[in-house]
Coordinates of C-alpha atoms in Angstrom, one line a residue:
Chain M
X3 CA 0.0 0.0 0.0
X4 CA 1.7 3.4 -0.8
X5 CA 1.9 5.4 2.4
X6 CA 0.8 9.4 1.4
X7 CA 1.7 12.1 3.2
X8 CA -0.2 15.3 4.2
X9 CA 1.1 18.4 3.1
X10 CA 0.8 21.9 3.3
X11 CA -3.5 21.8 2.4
X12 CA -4.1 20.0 5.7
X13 CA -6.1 17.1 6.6
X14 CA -10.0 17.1 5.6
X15 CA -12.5 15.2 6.7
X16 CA -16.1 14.2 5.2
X17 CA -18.3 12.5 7.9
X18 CA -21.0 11.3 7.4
X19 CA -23.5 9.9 10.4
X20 CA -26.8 7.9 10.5
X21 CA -27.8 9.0 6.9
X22 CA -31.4 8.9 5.8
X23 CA -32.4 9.6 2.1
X24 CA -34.8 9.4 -0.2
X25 CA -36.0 9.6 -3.5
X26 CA -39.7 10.5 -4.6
X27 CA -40.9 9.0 -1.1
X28 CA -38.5 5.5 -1.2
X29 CA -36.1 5.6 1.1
X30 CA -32.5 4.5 -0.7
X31 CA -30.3 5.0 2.5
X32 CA -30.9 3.9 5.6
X33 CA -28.3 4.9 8.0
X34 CA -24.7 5.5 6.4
X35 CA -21.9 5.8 8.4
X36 CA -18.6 6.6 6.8
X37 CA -15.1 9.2 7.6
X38 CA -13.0 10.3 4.8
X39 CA -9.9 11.7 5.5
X40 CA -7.2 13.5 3.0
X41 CA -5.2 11.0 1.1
X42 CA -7.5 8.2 1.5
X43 CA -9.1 5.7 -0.8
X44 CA -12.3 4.9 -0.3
X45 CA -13.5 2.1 -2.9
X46 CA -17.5 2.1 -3.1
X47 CA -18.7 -1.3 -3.3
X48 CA -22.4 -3.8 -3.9
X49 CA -24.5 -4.6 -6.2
X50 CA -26.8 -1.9 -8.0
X51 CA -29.6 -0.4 -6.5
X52 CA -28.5 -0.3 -2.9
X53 CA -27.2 3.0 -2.7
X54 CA -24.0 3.6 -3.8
X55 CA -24.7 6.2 -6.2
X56 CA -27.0 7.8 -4.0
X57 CA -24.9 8.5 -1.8
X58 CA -22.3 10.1 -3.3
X59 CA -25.3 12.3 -5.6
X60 CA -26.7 13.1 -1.8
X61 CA -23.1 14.3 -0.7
X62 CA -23.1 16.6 -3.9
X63 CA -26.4 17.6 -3.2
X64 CA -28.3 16.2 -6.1
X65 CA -31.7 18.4 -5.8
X66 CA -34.1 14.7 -6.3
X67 CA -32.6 13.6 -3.3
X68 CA -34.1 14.5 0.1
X69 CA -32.1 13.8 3.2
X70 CA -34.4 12.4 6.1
X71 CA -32.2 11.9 8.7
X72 CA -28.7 12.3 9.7
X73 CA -25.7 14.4 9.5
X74 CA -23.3 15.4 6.7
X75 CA -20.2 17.5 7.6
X76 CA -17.1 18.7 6.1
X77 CA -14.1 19.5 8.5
X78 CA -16.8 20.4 11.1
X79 CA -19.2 22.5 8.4
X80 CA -22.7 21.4 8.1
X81 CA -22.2 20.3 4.1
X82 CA -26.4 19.6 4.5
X83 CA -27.0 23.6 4.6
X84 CA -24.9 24.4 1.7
X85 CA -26.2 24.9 -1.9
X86 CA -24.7 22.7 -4.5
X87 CA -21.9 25.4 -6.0
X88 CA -20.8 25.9 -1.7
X89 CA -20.0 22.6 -2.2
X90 CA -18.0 22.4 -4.4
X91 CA -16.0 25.8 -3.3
X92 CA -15.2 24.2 -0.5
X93 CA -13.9 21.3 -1.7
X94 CA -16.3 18.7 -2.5
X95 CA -16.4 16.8 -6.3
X96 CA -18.0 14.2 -7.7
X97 CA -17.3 13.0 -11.2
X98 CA -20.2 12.0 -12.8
X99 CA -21.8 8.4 -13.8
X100 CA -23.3 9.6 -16.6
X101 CA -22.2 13.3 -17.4
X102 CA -24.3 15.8 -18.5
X103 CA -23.8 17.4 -22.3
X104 CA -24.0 20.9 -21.9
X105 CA -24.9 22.5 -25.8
X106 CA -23.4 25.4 -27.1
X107 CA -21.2 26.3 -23.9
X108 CA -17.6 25.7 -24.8
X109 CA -14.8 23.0 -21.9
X110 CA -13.0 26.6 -22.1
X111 CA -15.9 28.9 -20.8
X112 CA -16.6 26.3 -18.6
X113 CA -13.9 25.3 -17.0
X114 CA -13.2 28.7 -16.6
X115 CA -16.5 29.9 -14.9
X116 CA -15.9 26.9 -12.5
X117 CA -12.1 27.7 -11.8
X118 CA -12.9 31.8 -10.9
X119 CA -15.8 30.6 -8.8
X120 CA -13.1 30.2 -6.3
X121 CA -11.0 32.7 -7.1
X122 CA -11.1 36.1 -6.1
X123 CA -9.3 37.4 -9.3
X124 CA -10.2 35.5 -12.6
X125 CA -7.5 33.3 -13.5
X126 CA -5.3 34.9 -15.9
X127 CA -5.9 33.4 -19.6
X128 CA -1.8 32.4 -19.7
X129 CA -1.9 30.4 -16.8
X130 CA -5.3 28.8 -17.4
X131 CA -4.3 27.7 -20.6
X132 CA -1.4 26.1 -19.2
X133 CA -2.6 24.2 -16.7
X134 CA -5.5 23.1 -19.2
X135 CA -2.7 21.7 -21.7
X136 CA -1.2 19.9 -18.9
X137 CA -3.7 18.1 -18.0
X138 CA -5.4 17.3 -21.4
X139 CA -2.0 16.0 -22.2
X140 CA -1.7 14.0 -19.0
X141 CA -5.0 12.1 -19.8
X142 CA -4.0 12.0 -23.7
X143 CA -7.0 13.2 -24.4
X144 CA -7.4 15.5 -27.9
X145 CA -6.1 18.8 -28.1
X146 CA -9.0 21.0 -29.6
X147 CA -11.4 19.9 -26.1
X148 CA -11.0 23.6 -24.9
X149 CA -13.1 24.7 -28.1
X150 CA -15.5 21.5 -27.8
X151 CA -18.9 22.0 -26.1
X152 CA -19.0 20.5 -22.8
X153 CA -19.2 16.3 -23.5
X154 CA -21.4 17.3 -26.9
X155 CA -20.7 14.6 -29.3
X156 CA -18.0 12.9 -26.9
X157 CA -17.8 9.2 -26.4
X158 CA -18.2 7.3 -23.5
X159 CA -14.3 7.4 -22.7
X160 CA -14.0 10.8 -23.6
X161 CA -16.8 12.1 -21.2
X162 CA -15.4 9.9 -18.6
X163 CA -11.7 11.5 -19.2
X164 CA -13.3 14.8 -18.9
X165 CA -14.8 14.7 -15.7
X166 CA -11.2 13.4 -14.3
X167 CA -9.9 16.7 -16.5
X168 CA -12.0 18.6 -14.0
X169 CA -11.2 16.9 -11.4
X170 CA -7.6 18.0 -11.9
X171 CA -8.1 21.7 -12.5
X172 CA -10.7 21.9 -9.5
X173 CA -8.1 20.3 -7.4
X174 CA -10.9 19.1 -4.8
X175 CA -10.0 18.1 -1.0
X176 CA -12.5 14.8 -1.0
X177 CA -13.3 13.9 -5.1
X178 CA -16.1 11.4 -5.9
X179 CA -15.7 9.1 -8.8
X180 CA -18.9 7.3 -9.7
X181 CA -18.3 4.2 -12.3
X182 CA -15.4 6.3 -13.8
X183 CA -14.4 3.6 -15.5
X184 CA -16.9 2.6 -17.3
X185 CA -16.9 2.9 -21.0
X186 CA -12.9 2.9 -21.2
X187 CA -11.1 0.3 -22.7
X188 CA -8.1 -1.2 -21.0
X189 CA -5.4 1.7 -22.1
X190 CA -7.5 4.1 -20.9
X191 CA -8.4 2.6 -17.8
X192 CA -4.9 2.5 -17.2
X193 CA -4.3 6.3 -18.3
X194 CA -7.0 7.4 -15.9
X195 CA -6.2 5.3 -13.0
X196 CA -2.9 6.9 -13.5
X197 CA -3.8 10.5 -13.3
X198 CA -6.2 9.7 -10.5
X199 CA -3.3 8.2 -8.4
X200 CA -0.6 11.2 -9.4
X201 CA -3.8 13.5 -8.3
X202 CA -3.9 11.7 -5.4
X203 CA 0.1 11.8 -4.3
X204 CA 0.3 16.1 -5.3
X205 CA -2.5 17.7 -3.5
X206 CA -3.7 14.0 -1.0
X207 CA -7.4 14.7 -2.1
X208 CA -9.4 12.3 -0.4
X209 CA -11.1 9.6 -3.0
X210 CA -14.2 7.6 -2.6
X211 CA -14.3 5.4 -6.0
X212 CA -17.6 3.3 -7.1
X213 CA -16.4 0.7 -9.6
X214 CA -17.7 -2.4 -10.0
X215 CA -14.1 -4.0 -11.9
X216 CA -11.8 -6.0 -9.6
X217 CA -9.5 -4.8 -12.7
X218 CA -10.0 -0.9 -11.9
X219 CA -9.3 -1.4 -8.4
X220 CA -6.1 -3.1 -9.1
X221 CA -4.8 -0.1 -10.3
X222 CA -6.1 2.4 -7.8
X223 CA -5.3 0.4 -4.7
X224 CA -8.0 1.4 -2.2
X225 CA -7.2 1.5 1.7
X226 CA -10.4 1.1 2.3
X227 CA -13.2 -1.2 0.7
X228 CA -16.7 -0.6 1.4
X229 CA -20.0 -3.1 0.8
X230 CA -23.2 -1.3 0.8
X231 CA -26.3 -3.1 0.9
X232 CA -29.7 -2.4 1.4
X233 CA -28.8 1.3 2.0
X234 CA -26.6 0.6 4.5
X235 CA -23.0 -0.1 5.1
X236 CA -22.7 -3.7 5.9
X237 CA -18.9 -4.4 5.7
X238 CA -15.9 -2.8 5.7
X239 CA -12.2 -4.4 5.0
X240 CA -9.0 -3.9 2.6
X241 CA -8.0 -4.7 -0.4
X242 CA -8.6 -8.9 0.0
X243 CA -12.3 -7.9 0.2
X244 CA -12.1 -6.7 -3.4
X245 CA -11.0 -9.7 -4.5
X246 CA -13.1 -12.2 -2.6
X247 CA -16.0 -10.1 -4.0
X248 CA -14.5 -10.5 -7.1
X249 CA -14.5 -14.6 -7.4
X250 CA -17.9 -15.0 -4.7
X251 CA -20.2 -11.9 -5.7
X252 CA -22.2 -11.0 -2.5
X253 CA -24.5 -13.7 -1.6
X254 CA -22.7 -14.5 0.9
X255 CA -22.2 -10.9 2.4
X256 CA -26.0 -10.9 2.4
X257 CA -26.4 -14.1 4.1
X258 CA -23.6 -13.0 6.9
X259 CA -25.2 -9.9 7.9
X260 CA -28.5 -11.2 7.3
X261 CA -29.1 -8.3 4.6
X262 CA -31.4 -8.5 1.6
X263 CA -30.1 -7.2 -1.8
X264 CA -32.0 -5.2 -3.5
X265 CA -32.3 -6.1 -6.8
X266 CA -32.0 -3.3 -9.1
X267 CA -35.3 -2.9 -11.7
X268 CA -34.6 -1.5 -14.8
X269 CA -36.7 0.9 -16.4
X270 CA -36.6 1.8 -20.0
X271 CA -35.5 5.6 -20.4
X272 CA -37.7 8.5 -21.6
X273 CA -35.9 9.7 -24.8
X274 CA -36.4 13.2 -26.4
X275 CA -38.7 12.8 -29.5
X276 CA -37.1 13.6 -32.3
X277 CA -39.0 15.4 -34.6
X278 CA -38.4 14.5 -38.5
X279 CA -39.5 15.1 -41.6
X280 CA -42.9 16.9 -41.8
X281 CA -43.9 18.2 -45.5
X282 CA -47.8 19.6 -46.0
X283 CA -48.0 20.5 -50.1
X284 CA -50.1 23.5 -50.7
X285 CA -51.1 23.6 -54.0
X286 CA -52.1 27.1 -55.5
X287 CA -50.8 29.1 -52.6
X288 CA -49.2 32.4 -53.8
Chain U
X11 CA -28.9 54.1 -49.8
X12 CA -27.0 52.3 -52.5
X13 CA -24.1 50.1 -51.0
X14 CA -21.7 47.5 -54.0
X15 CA -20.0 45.3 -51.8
X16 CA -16.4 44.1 -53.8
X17 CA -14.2 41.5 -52.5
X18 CA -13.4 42.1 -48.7
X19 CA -15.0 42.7 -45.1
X20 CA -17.0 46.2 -44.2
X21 CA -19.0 47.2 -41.3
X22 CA -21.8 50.2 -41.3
X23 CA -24.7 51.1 -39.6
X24 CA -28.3 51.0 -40.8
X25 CA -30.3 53.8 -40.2
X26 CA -32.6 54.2 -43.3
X27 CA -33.7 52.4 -46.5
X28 CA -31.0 51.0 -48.1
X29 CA -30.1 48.6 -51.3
X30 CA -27.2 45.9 -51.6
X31 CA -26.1 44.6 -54.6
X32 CA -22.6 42.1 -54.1
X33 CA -20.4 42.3 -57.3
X34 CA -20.5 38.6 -59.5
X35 CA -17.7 36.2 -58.6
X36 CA -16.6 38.0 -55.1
X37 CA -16.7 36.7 -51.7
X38 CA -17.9 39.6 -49.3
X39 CA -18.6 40.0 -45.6
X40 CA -20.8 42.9 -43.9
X41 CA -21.9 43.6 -41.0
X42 CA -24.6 45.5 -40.5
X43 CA -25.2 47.3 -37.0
X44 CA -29.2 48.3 -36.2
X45 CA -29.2 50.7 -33.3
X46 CA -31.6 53.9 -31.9
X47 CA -34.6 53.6 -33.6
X48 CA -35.0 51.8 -36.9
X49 CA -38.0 51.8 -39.1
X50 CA -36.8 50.6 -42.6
X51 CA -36.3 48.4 -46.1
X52 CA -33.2 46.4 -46.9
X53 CA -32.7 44.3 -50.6
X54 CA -30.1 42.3 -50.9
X55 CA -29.0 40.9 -54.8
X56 CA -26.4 38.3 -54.6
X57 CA -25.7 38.0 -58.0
X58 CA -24.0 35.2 -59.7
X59 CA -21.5 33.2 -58.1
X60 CA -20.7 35.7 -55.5
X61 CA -21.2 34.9 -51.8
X62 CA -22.2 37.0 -48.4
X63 CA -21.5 36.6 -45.4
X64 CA -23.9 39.1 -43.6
X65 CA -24.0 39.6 -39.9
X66 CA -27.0 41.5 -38.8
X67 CA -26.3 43.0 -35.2
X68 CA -29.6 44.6 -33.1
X69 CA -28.7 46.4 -30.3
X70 CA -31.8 49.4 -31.1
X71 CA -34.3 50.7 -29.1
X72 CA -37.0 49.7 -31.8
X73 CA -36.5 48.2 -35.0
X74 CA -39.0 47.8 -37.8
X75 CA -37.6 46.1 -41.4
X76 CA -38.4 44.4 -44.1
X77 CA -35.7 42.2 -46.0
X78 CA -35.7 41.1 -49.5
X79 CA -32.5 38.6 -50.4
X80 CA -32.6 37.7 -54.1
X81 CA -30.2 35.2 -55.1
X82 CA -29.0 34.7 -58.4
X83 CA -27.1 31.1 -59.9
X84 CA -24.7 29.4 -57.9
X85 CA -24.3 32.2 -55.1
X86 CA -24.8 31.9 -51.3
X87 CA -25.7 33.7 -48.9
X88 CA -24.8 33.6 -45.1
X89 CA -27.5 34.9 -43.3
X90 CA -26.8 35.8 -39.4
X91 CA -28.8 37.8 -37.3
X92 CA -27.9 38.5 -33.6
X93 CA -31.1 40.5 -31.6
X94 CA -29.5 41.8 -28.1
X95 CA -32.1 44.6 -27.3
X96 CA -34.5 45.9 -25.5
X97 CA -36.7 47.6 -27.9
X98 CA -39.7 46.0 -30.1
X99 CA -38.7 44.4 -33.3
X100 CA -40.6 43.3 -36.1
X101 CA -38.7 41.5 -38.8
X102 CA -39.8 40.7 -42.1
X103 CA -37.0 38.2 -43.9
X104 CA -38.3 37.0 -47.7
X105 CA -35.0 34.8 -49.2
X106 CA -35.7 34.4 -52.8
X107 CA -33.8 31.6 -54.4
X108 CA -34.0 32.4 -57.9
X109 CA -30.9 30.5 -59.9
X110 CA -29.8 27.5 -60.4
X111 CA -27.2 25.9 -57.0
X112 CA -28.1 29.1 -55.0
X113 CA -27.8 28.7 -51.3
X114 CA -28.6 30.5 -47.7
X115 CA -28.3 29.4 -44.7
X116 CA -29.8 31.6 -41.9
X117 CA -28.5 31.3 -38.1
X118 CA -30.6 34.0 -35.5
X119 CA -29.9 34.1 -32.0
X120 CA -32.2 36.8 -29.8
X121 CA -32.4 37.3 -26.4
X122 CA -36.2 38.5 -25.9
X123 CA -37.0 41.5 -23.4
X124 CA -39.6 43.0 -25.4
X125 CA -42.3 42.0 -27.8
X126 CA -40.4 40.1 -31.1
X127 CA -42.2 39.2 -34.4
X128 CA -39.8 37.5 -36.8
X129 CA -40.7 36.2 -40.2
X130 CA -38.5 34.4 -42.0
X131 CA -39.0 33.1 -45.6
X132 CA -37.4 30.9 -47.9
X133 CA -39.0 30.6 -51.4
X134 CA -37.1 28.1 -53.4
X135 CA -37.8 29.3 -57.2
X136 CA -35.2 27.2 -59.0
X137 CA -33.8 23.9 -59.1
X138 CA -31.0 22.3 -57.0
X139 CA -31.5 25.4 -54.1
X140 CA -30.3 24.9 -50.3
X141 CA -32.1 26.2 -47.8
X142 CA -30.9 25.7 -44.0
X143 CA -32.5 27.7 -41.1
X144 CA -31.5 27.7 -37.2
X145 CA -33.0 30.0 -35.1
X146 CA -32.3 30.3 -31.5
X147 CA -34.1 32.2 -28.9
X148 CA -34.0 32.9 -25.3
X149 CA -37.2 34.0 -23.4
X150 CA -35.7 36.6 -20.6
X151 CA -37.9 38.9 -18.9
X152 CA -41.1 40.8 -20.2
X153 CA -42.2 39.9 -24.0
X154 CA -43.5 37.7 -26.1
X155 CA -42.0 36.0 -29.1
X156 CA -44.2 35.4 -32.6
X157 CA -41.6 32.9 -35.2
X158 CA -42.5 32.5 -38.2
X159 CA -40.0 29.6 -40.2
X160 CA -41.4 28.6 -43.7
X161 CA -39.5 27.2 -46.5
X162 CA -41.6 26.9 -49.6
X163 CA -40.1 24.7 -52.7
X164 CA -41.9 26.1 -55.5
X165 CA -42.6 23.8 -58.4
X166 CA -39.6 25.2 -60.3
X167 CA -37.8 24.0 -57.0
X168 CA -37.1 20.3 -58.4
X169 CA -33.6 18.7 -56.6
X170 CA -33.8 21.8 -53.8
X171 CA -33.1 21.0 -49.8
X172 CA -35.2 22.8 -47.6
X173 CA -34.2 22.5 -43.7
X174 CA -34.9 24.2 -40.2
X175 CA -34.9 24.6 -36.3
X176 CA -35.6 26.7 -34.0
X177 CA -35.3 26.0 -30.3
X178 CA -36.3 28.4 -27.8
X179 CA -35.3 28.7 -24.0
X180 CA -37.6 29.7 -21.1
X181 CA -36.4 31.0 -18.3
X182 CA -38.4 32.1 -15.6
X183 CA -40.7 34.4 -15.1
X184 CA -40.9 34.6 -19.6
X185 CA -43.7 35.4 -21.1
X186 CA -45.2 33.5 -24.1
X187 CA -43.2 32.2 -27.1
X188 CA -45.2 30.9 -30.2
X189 CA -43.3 29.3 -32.9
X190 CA -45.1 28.4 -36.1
X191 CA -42.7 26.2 -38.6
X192 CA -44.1 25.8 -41.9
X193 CA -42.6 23.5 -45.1
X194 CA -44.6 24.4 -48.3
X195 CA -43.6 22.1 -50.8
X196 CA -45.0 21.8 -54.3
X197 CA -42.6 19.6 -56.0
X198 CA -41.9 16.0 -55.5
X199 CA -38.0 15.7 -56.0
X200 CA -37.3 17.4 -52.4
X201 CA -35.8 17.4 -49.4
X202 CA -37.5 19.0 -46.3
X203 CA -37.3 19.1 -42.8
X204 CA -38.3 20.8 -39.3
X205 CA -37.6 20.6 -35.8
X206 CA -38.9 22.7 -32.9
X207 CA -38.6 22.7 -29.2
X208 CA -39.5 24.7 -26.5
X209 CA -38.5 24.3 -22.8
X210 CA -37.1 24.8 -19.7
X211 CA -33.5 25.4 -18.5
X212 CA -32.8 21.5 -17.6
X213 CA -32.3 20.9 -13.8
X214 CA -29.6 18.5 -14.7
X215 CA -27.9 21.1 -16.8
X216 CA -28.3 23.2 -14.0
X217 CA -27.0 20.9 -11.3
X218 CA -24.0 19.5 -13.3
X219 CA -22.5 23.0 -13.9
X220 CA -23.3 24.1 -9.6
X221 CA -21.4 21.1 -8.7
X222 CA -18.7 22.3 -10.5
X223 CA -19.0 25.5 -8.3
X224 CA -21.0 28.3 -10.6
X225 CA -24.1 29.3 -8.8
X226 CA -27.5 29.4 -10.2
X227 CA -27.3 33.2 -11.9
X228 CA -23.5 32.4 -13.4
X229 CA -25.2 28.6 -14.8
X230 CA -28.4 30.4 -16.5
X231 CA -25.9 33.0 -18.0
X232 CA -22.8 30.5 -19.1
X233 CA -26.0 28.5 -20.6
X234 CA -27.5 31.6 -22.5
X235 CA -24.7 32.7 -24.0
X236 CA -23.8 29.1 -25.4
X237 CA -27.2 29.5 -26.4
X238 CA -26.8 32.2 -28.3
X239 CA -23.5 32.4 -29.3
X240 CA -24.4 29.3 -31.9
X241 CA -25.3 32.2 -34.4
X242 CA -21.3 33.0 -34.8
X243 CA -20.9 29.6 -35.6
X244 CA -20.6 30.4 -39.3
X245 CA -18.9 33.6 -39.1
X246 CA -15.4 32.9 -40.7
X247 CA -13.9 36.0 -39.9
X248 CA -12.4 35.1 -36.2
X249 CA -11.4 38.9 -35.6
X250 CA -15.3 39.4 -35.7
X251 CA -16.6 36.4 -34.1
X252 CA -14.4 37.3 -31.1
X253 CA -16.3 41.0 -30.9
X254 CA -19.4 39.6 -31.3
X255 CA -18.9 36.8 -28.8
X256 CA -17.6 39.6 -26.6
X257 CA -20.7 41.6 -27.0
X258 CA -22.9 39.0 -26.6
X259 CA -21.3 38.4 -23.4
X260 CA -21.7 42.0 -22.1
X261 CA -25.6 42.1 -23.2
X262 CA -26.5 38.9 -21.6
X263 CA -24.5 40.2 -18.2
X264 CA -26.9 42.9 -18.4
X265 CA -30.0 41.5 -19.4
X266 CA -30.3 38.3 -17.8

C-alpha cells in the first residue's frame, strides 16, 4: 500500500452519520456511516440499486434527493446547509456516472467559470491555458477539447476523461468518482487510474471510488473497501475484500449480515422525440 | 442608400432604406449594426457566383424592417442575425432563391426582453437550391416572441433542400413564445425538414454546472450565452466572431 503524506492543504475530513435519504418517497439510505480523510481511498462497493450512487449524488447535493435523517459534515461545516456550488467551493467533487452534455457552452468557458468561482481574481488566460494543456496531455486526451462543447458529441471514454480533467483543474480536497471507468477500454483505464493516483500523491485529495471491476481497483489500490447493501454499510475491509467479491459476488455478504439485496429494476429511459420530416403540399398558394 | 460590396469585409450602420447589390464572382462579408430607432427596407441581390457573409447585429431601441435577399445562380448567402435589445422588433426576412445551385443558410440568435415578431422566408424558385434555417431564442424577462419559419419549394424548385430549427429557451418568469414552422412544398423531387422545441432550463444542466461551483445566476448565464453564441458559428472571420462573442457576453451580463 503506498503510504501518502499530508502536506501543506491539511487534513479534511467528510463525515457522514446515520444517513437517511430518499427519492420521490422510497427511502435509498438507511443509515450511512462513513469518515473520509485527506489522502485516503475509499472504494465504493455492492451490487446496484442499494445505494452507492445515491450517496455520493446526496453528498453533492443532487436536488431529487431529500435527506431524512442524519448528518453530513465537512471538517466540522454542516455540508447539509450548503447549496450545491458551496459545495464544491469548499472542496467537495463528484465525477459523474453519466455526465451531463451541456450545448453550445464551450470546456473553455466552462472550466473557466468553474475555476474563478473560487478565485477572487479570474484566472489569468496564460496560466489557465497552461494548466489546461497539462492536463489534457496527462489524460492524452485531444487537443481541440478547450473549443468543444461541454461532453457534446464525446464518447463514453471521452466524457469519462473529462470529468477526471476537472477533477484536476478543481483540485478538490474529497473527489467522488462514480463508475469512472466505465466505458474505457483497457489503455484508458490504465491512463486514468494513473492520473487519479498522481492527483492523489500532489495535492492528498481524499477519493471515494464506485467501480464495480476487480481490474480498476487493481490499479487504484484502495485503503479502504466498502460493501453497501440495502442502504446501509454492511462491511468494511482492505484490499482482499475486493477480490473475494471478485470470485464470490455477495450472496454470501448478504447471508452473513443477514441483509437483503435489492435487486436493481430496470426501467426503459424517456428519450427526447425527435421530430423528423414533416412536409404539407399546398397547392395554389401564392 | 445604394451600398456595391467588392471583394473584402465592411462594417456600417443602418439607419434608413438601403439597397445591396454584391459584385459577380466576389466573396464579401458585412456587417450591418441596427441601433436607436430603426423603421426601414433592406434588398439584398447576390448576384452570380458571389457569396455574403452578412451579420445583422440589433442592439436598437426599436426596429421595424423588411428584407428582401434575391439570389442569383450558384451564389450563397450567409445569413446571421444577432437580436440583443431591449426595444420592439418586427422582422420581415423574404430569401428568394431564384438561380440555379443558389444557397442561404440563416442562423438567429435573440435574447427577448420585449415584444419580437420574426418572419423568415425561404422561397425556393429554382432547381438544386439549399435552404438551411436555425434559429435560437431565449425567453428573458417581459415579451413575447411570434416565429415565423417557412420554407416553400416552388414547383420550379425540383432537386432543392429545404431545412430548419428553431429551439427556444424559457427562463423564468418569460412570457409566451409561439413558434409556427411551416414547409410548403410543391414539388416531388425534395428534401425538407423541421424541428422545434421549447422548454425549460434543464435541472440537470443546471445541477452539473453548480457542482462544478457556478451558482445558479452564473449557470443560467454561461447556458445563455452558449445558447446564443451558436449564431457565430458560421462567421469565418475570427477577428469578428471574437467581438461579437464579446458583446454578446456584455448584453446577456446585463439583461439576464
Amino acid at each position: 500500500m503506498t503510504k501518502r503524506k499530508i502536506g501543506e492543504r491539511g487534513m479534511s475530513t467528510l463525515n457522514i452519520k446515520n444517513l437517511h435519504v430518499e427519492i420521490e418517497g422510497k427511502e435509498i439510505l438507511k443509515g450511512v456511516d462513513l469518515s473520509v480523510n485527506s489522502a485516503e481511498i475509499h472504494a465504493l462497493m455492492g451490487p446496484n440499486g442499494n445505494g452507492k450512487s445515491t450517496l455520493l449524488a446526496a453528498i453533492m447535493g443532487h436536488p431529487k434527493y431529500t435527506v431524512t435523517q442524519g448528518e453530513i459534515t465537512f471538517d466540522g461545516q454542516d455540508v447539509l446547509k450548503m447549496a450545491v456550488n458551496e459545495r464544491s467551493k469548499i472542496g467537495l467533487f463528484l465525477g459523474m456516472q453519466y455526465p451531463m452534455e451541456v450545448a453550445g457552452v464551450t470546456n473553455s468557458d466552462f472550466l473557466k467559470a468553474a475555476l474563478n468561482s473560487r478565485r477572487t481574481s479570474p484566472i489569468p488566460l496564460f496560466t489557465f491555458i497552461r494548466t489546461l494543456e497539462k492536463a489534457v496531455n496527462s489524460l492524452q486526451m485531444k487537443s481541440d477539447l478547450a473549443h468543444r462543447y461541454v461532453n457534446e458529441g464525446f464518447s463514453g471514454g471521452e466524457k469519462k476523461r473529462n470529468e477526471i480533467l476537472q477533477m484536476i483543474l478543481l483540485e478538490p480536497k474529497i473527489a467522488m468518482l462514480d463508475e469512472i471507468d466505465s466505458g474505457l477500454d483497457v489503455d484508458a483505464m490504465k491512463i486514468v487510474a494513473a492520473a487519479i493516483l498522481e492527483q492523489s500523491v500532489k495535492s492528498q485529495v481524499g477519493l471515494i471510488i464506485v467501480s464495480h471491476y476487480e481490474r480498476f481497483y487493481q490499479l487504484i489500490q484502495p485503503t479502504h473497501v466498502h460493501v453497501i447493501l440495502d442502504g446501509k454499510i454492511v462491511l468494511s475491509g482492505n484490499h482482499d475484500l475486493v477480490n473475494r467479491i471478485d470470485t464470490e459476488g455477495y450472496d454470501w455478504i448478504a447471508q452473513a449480515y443477514g441483509v437483503q439485496i435489492v435487486k436493481e429494476i430496470k426501467t426503459r429511459p424517456v428519450t427526447a422525440t425527435s421530430i423528423g420530416t414533416c412536409a404539407v403540399k399546398e397547392r395554389g398558394m401564392e | 442608400m445604394l451600398l456595391t460590396l467588392k471583394q473584402g469585409a465592411q462594417r456600417t450602420s443602418l439607419n434608413q432604406d438601403m439597397e445591396i447589390i454584391t459584385l459577380a464572382n466576389t466573396v464579401s462579408s458585412l456587417v450591418l449594426d441596427f441601433e436607436d430607432e430603426i423603421s426601414a427596407t433592406l434588398n439584398v441581390t447576390i448576384t452570380q457566383g458571389s457569396t455574403l457573409d452578412l451579420f445583422c447585429f440589433n442592439t436598437s431601441n426599436r426596429l421595424s424592417i423588411n428584407e428582401t435577399y434575391t439570389l442569383e445562380k450558384d451564389s450563397t448567402l450567409n445569413l446571421s442575425y444577432g437580436d440583443l435589445t431591449q426595444g420592439e422588433t418586427l422582422r420581415n426576412v423574404q430569401v428568394n432563391l431564384e438561380g440555379k445551385g443558389a444557397q442561404v443558410q440563416l442562423n438567429s440568435a435573440t435574447l427577448i426582453t420585449s415584444d419580437t415578431n420574426l418572419n423568415y422566408r425561404f422561397s425556393h424558385k429554382a432547381q438544386h437550391t439549399q435552404g438551411d434555417m436555425k434559429n435560437y431564442a431565449v425567453m428573458g424577462k417581459g415579451g413575447n416572441l411570434s416565429l415565423y419559419a417557412i420554407g416553400h419549394i416552388e414547383s420550379t424548385g425540383a432537386f432543392s433542400e429545404t431545412h430548419q430549427s428553431t429551439r427556444v429557451l424559457n427562463l423564468e418568469g418569460s412570457k409566451k413564445a409561439s413558434v409556427y414552422p411551416h414547409l410548403i412544398i410543391d414539388n416531388n423531387e425534395v428534401q425538407a425538414s423541421h424541428a422545434e422545441s421549447t422548454g425549460q432550463m434543464d435541472e440537470d444542466h443546471l445541477y452539473y454546472l453548480q457542482s462544478r461551483g457556478l451558482d445558479v445566476n452564473q449557470a443560467i448565464r454561461l447556458m445563455v450565452k452558449g445558447y446564443l453564441s451558436s449564431v457565430t458559428d458560421s462567421i469565418n472571420d475570427e477577428a469578428l466572431k471574437t467581438l461579437i462573442l464579446e458583446q454578446i457576453d456584455q448584453k446577456v451580463e446585463e439583461l439576464c
